[in-house]
CSV table of C-alpha atoms in Angstrom, one decimal:
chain,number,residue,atom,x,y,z
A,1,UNK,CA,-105.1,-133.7,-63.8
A,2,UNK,CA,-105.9,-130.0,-64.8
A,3,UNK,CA,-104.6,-128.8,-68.4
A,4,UNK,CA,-102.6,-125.7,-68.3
A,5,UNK,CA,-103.7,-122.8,-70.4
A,6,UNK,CA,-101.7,-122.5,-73.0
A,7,UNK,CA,-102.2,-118.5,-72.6
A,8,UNK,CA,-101.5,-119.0,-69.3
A,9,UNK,CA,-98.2,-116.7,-67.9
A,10,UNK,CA,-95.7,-118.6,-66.0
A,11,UNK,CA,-94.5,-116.6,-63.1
A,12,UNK,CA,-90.6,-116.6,-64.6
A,13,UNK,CA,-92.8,-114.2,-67.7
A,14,UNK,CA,-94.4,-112.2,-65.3
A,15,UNK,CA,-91.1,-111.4,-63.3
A,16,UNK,CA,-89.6,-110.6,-66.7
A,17,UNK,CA,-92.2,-108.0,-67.1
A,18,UNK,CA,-92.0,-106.5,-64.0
A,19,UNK,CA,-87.8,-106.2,-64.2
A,20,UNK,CA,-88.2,-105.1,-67.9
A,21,UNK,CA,-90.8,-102.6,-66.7
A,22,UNK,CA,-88.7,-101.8,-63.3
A,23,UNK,CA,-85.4,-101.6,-65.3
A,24,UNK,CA,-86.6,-99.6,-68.1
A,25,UNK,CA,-85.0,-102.1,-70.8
A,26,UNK,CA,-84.5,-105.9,-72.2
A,27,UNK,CA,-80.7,-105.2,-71.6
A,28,UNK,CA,-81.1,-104.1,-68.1
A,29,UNK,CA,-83.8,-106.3,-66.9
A,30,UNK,CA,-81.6,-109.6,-68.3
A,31,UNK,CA,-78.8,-108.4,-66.2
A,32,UNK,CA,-81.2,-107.8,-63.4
A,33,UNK,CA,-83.0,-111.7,-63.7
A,34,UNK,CA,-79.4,-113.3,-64.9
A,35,UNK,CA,-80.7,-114.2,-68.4
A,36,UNK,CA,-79.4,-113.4,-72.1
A,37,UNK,CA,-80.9,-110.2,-73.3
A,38,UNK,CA,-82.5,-113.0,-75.8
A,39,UNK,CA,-83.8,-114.5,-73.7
A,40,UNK,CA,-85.9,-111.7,-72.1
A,41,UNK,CA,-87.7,-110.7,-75.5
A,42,UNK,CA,-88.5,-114.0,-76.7
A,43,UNK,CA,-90.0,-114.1,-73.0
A,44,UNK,CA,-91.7,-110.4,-73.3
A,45,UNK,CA,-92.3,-111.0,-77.3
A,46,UNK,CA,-94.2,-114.6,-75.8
A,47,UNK,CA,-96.2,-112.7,-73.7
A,48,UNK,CA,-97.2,-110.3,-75.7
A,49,UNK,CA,-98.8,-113.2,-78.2
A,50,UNK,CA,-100.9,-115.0,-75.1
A,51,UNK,CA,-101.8,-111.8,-74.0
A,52,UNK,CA,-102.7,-110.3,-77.3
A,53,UNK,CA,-101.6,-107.0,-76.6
A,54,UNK,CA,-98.4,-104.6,-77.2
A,55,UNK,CA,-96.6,-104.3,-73.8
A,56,UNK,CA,-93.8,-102.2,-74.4
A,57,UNK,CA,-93.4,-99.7,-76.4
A,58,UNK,CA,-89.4,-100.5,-78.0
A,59,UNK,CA,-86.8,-97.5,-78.8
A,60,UNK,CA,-83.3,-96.2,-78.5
A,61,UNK,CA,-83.0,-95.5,-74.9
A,62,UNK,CA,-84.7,-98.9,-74.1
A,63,UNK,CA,-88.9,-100.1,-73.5
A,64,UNK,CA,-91.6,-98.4,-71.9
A,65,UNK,CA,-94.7,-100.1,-70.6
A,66,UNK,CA,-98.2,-99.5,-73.2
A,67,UNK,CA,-101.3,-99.0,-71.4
A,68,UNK,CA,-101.9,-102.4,-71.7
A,69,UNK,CA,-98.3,-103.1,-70.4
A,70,UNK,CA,-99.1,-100.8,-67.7
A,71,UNK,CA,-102.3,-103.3,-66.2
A,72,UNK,CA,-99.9,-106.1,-67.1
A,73,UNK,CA,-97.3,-105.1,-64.7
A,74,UNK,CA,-99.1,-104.3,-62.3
A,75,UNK,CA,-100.9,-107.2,-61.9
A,76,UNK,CA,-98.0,-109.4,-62.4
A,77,UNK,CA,-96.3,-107.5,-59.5
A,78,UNK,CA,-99.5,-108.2,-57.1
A,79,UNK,CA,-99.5,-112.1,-58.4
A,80,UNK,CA,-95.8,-112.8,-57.7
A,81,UNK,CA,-96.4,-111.1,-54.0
A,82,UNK,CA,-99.2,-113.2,-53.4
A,83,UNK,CA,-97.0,-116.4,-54.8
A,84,UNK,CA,-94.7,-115.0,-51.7
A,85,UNK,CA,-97.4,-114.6,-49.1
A,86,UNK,CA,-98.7,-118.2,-49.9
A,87,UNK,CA,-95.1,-119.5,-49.6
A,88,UNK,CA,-94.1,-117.5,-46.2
A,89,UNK,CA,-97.5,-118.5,-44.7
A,90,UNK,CA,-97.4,-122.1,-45.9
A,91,UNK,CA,-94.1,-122.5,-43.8
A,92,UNK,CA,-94.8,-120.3,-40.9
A,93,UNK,CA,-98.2,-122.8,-40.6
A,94,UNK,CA,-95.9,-125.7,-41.1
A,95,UNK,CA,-93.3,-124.7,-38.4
A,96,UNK,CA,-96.7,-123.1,-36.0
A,97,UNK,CA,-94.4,-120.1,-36.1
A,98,UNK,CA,-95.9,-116.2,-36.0
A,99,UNK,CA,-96.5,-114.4,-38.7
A,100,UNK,CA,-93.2,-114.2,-40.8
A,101,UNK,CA,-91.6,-112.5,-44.1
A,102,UNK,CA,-91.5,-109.1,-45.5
A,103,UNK,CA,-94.3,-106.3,-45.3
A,104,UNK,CA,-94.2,-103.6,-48.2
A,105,UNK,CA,-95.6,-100.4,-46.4
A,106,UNK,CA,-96.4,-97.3,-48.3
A,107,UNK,CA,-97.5,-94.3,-46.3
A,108,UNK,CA,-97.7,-90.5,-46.5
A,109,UNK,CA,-95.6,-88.2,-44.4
A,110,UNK,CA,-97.0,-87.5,-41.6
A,111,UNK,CA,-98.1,-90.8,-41.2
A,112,UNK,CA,-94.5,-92.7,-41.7
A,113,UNK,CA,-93.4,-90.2,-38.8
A,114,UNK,CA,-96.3,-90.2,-36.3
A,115,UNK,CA,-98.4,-93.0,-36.8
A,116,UNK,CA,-96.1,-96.1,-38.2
A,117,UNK,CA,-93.2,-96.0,-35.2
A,118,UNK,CA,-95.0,-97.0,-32.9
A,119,UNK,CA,-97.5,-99.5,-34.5
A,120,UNK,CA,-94.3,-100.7,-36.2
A,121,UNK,CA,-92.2,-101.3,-32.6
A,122,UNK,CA,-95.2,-103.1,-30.9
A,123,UNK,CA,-95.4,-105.2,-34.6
A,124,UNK,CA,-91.4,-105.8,-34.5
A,125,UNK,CA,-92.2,-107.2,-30.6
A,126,UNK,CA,-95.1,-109.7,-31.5
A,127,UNK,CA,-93.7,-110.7,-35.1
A,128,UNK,CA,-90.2,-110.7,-35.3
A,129,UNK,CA,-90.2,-112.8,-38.2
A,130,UNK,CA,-91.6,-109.9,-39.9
A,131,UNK,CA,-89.4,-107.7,-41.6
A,132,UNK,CA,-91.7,-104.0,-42.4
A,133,UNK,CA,-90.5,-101.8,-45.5
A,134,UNK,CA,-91.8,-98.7,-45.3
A,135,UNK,CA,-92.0,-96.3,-48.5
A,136,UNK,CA,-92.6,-92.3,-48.2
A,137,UNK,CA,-95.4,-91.3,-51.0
A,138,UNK,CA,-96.7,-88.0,-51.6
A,139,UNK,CA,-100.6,-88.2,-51.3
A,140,UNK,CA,-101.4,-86.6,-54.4
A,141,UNK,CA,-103.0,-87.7,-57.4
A,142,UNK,CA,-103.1,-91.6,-57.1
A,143,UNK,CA,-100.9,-91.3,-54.1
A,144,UNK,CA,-100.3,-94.1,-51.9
A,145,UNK,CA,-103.3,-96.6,-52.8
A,146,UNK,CA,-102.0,-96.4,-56.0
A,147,UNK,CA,-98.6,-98.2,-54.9
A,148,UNK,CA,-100.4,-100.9,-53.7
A,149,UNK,CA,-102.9,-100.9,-57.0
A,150,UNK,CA,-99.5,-101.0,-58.6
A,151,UNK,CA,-97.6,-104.2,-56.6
A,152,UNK,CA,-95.1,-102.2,-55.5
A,153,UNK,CA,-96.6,-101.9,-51.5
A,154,UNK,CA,-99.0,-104.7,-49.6
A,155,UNK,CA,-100.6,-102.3,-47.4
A,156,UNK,CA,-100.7,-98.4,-47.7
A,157,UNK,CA,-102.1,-95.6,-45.5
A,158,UNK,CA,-104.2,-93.3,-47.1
A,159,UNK,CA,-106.6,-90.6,-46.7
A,160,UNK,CA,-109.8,-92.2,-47.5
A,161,UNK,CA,-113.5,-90.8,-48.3
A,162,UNK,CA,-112.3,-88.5,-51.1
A,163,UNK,CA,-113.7,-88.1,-54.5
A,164,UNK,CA,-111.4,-90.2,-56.4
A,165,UNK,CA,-112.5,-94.2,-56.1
A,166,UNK,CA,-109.9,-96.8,-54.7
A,167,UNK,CA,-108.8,-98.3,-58.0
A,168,UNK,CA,-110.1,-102.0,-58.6
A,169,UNK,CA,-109.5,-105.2,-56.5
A,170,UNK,CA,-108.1,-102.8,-53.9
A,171,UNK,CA,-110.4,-102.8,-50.2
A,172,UNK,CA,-109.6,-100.3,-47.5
A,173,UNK,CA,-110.6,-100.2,-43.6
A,174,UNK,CA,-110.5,-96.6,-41.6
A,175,UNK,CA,-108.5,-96.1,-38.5
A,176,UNK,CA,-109.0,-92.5,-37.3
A,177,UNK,CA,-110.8,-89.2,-38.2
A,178,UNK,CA,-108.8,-86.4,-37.7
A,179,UNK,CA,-110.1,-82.7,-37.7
A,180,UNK,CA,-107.9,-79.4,-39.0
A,181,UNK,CA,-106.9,-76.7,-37.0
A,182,UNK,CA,-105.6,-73.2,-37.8
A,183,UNK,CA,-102.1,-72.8,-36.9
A,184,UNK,CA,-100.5,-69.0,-36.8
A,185,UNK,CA,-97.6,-67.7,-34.6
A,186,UNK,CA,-98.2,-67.5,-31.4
A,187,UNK,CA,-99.8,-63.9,-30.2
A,188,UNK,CA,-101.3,-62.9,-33.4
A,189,UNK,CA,-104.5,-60.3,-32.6
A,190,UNK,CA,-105.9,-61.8,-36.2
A,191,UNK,CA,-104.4,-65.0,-37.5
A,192,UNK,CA,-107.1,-65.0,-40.0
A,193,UNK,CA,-105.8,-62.1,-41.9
A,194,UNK,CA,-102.2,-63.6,-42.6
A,195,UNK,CA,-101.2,-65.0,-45.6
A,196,UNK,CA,-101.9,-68.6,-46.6
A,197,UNK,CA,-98.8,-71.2,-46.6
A,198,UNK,CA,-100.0,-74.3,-48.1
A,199,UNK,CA,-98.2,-77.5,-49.7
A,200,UNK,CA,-99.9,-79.8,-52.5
A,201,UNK,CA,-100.7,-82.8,-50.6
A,202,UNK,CA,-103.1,-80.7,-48.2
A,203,UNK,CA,-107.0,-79.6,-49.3
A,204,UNK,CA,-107.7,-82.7,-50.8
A,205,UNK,CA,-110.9,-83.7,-52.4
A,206,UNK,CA,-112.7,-84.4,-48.9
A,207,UNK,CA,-111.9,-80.5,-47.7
A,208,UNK,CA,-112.8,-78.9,-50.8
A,209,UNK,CA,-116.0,-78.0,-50.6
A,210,UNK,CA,-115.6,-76.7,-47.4
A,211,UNK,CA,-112.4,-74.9,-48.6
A,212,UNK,CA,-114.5,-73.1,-51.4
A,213,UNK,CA,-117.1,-72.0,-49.0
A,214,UNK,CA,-114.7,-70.0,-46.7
A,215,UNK,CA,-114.0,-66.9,-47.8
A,216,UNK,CA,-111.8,-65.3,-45.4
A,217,UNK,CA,-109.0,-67.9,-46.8
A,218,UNK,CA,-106.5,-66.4,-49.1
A,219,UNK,CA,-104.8,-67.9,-52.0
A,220,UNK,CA,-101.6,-69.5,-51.0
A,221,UNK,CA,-98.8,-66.5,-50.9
A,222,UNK,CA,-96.1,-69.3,-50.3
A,223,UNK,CA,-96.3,-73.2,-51.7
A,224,UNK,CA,-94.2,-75.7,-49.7
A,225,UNK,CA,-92.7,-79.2,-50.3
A,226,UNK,CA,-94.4,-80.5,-47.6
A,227,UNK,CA,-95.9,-80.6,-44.0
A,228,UNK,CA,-93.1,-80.0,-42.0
A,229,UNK,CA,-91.7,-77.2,-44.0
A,230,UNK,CA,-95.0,-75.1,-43.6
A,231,UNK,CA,-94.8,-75.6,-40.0
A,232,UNK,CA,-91.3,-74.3,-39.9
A,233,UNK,CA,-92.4,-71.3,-42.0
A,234,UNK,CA,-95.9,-70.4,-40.0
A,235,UNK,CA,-93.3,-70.8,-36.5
A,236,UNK,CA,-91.5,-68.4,-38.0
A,237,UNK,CA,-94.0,-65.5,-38.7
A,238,UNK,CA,-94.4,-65.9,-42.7
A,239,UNK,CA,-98.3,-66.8,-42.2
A,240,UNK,CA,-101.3,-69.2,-41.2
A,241,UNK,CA,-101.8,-72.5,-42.1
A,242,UNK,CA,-104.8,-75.0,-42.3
A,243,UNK,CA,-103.5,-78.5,-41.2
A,244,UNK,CA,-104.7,-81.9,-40.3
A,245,UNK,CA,-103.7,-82.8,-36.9
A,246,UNK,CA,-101.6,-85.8,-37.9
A,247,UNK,CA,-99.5,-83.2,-39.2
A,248,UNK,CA,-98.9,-81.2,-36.2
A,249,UNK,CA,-98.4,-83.7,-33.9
A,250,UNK,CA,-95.1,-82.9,-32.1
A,251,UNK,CA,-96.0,-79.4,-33.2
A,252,UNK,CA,-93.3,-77.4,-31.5
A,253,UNK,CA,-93.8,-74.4,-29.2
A,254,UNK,CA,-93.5,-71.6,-31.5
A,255,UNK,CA,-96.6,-72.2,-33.2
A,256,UNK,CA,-100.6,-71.8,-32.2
A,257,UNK,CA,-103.4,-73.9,-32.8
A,258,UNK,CA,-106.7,-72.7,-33.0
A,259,UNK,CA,-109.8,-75.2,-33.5
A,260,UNK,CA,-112.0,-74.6,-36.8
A,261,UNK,CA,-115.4,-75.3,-34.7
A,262,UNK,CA,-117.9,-77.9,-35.1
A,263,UNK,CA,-118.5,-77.6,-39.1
A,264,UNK,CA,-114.4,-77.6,-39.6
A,265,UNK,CA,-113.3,-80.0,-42.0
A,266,UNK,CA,-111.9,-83.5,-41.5
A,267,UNK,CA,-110.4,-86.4,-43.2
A,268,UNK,CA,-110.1,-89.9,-42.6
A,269,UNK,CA,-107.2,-91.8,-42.5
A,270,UNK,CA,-107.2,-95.4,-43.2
A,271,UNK,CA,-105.3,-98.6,-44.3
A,272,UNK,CA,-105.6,-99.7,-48.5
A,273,UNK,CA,-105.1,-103.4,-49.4
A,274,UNK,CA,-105.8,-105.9,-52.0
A,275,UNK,CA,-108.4,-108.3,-51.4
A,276,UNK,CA,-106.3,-111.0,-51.8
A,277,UNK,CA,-103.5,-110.2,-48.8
A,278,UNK,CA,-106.6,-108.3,-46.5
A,279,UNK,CA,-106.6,-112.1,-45.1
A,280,UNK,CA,-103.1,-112.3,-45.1
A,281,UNK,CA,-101.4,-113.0,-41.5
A,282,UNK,CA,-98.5,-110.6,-42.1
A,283,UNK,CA,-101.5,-107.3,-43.4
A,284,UNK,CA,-103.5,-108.4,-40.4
A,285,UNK,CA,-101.0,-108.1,-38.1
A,286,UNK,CA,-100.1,-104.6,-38.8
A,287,UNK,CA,-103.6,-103.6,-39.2
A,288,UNK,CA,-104.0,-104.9,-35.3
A,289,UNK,CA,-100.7,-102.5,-34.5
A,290,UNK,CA,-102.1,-99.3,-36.0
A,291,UNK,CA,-105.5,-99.7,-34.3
A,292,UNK,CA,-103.6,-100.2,-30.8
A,293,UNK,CA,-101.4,-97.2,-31.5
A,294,UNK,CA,-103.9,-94.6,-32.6
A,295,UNK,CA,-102.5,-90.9,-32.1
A,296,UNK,CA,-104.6,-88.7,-29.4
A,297,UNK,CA,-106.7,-86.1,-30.7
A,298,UNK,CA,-108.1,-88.5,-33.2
A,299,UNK,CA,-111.6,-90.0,-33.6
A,300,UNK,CA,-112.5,-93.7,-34.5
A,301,UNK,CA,-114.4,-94.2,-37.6
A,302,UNK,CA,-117.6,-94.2,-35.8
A,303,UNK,CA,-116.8,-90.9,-33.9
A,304,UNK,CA,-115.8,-92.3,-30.4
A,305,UNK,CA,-112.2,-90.6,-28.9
A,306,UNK,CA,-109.2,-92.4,-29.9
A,307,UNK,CA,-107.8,-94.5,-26.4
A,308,UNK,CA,-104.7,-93.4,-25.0
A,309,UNK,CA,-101.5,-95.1,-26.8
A,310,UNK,CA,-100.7,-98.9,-25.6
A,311,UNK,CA,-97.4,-99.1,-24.5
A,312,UNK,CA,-95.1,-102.3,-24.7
């Protein structure tokens, strides 16, 4: 028989580290897991000696995760899922059932209004034994790959191809490439000439070159929270906007669309797991979904059209 490590973590220490880390305190996190407050530092205080490392930092208002508490939880987080996954799948093989359990989603805005419905009705359909849990993330900084990097998603949609590298263990697969368009009130002589409206999730590292290179865009005269509030203010005559189509699908009436030309920029949109749940039934099967339900006005990776929606 196989001898346990003795640095080895149980998973009942890696799910205190995660609930201290989630909870922001021993006191909390015990409440939280049903244990002594005791009980939860000698658990953290244990890990802490296999692990050779400080993971929280302790004071007044409770514990905050080191650096090296940081990679601890996070890992911990992905291992416990996994421990999940290989339980749901065990028994859904067992029982020759679909694919069954829950499915941590993490996606951007315009892709949690326009692209997951529909992949996620045709998924509900197929897998009812699936139960999705979708998570809004601003794309900005580590955005939504970092959820998953994290353990707090399984899967994420993200805008791939940019300058920043997928953090470690992490794989992704592209769906679409979508291009940007100028939108303006309708009837403008010059749209070009009006103000910029811009939010911070939009220009991101795979524009900016092309960005820089154009100089007939302004600084942004007016920052917004997101998407759909710079489409409100373009539609009503406070200024032009550069936007990926994603984001202006459902566009209403009161605004126009222009096309950038041939050398306008694009981004690609795409699906972010770990390496261990990319074979996973319950990541595969929503991977399947979002390639059936691809938006129009879209290309696939390899630059043929995007096929007209499935319907159930």
């Amino acid at each position: 028989m196989a001898r346990t490590n003795d640095s080895d973590l149980a998973p009942h220490e890696l799910r205190v580290l995660v609930a201290v880390a989630d909870t922001g305190g021993f006191s909390a996190a015990a409440g939280t897991l049903g244990l002594t407050q005791s009980a939860v530092s000698h658990s953290v205080r244990g890990s802490e000696r296999k692990i050779g490392a400080v993971l929280f930092a302790r004071g007044r208002t409770g514990a905050r995760p080191t650096p090296a508490g940081e990679k601890a939880v996070a890992h911990a987080s992905r291992i416990l899922r996994l421990l999940d996954v290989l339980t749901a799948e065990a028994r859904g093989a067992a029982r020759s059932k679909t694919a069954e359990g829950p499915l941590r989603i993490t996606a951007f805005r315009s892709a949690a209004l326009h692209l997951l419905p529909p992949a996620l009705q045709r998924l509900r359909a197929r897998h009812p034994g699936i139960e999705p849990r979708v998570r809004i993330v601003r794309e900005v900084g580590r955005g939504t790959a970092g959820e998953v990097a994290d353990g707090k998603a399984d899967i994420a949609i993200a805008t791939l191809g940019g300058s920043v590298p997928l953090p470690p263990g992490l794989v992704a697969s592209g769906l679409f490439e979508e291009p940007y368009a100028l939108v303006h009130a309708p009837g403008h002589a010059a749209p070009r000439s009006l103000p910029l409206v811009d939010w911070a999730e939009n220009c991101g590292s795979h524009t900016r070159g092309w960005w820089a290179a154009q100089d007939w865009i302004p600084q942004a005269t007016v920052e917004a929270e997101d998407d759909g509030a710079v489409l409100s203010l373009v539609s009503a005559g406070h200024g032009m906007a550069i936007m990926p189509a994603l984001s202006l699908a459902g566009a209403p009436a009161s605004v126009g669309v222009a096309d950038l030309g041939p050398d306008g920029p694009t981004r690609q949109v795409g699906c972010v797991t770990t390496a261990e749940l990319a074979g996973s039934t319950v990541v595969r099967a929503l991977v399947r979904e979002l390639r059936a339900t691809l938006p129009q006005g879209v290309s696939l990776p390899g630059g043929e059209a995007a096929p007209q929606r499935t319907k159930l």
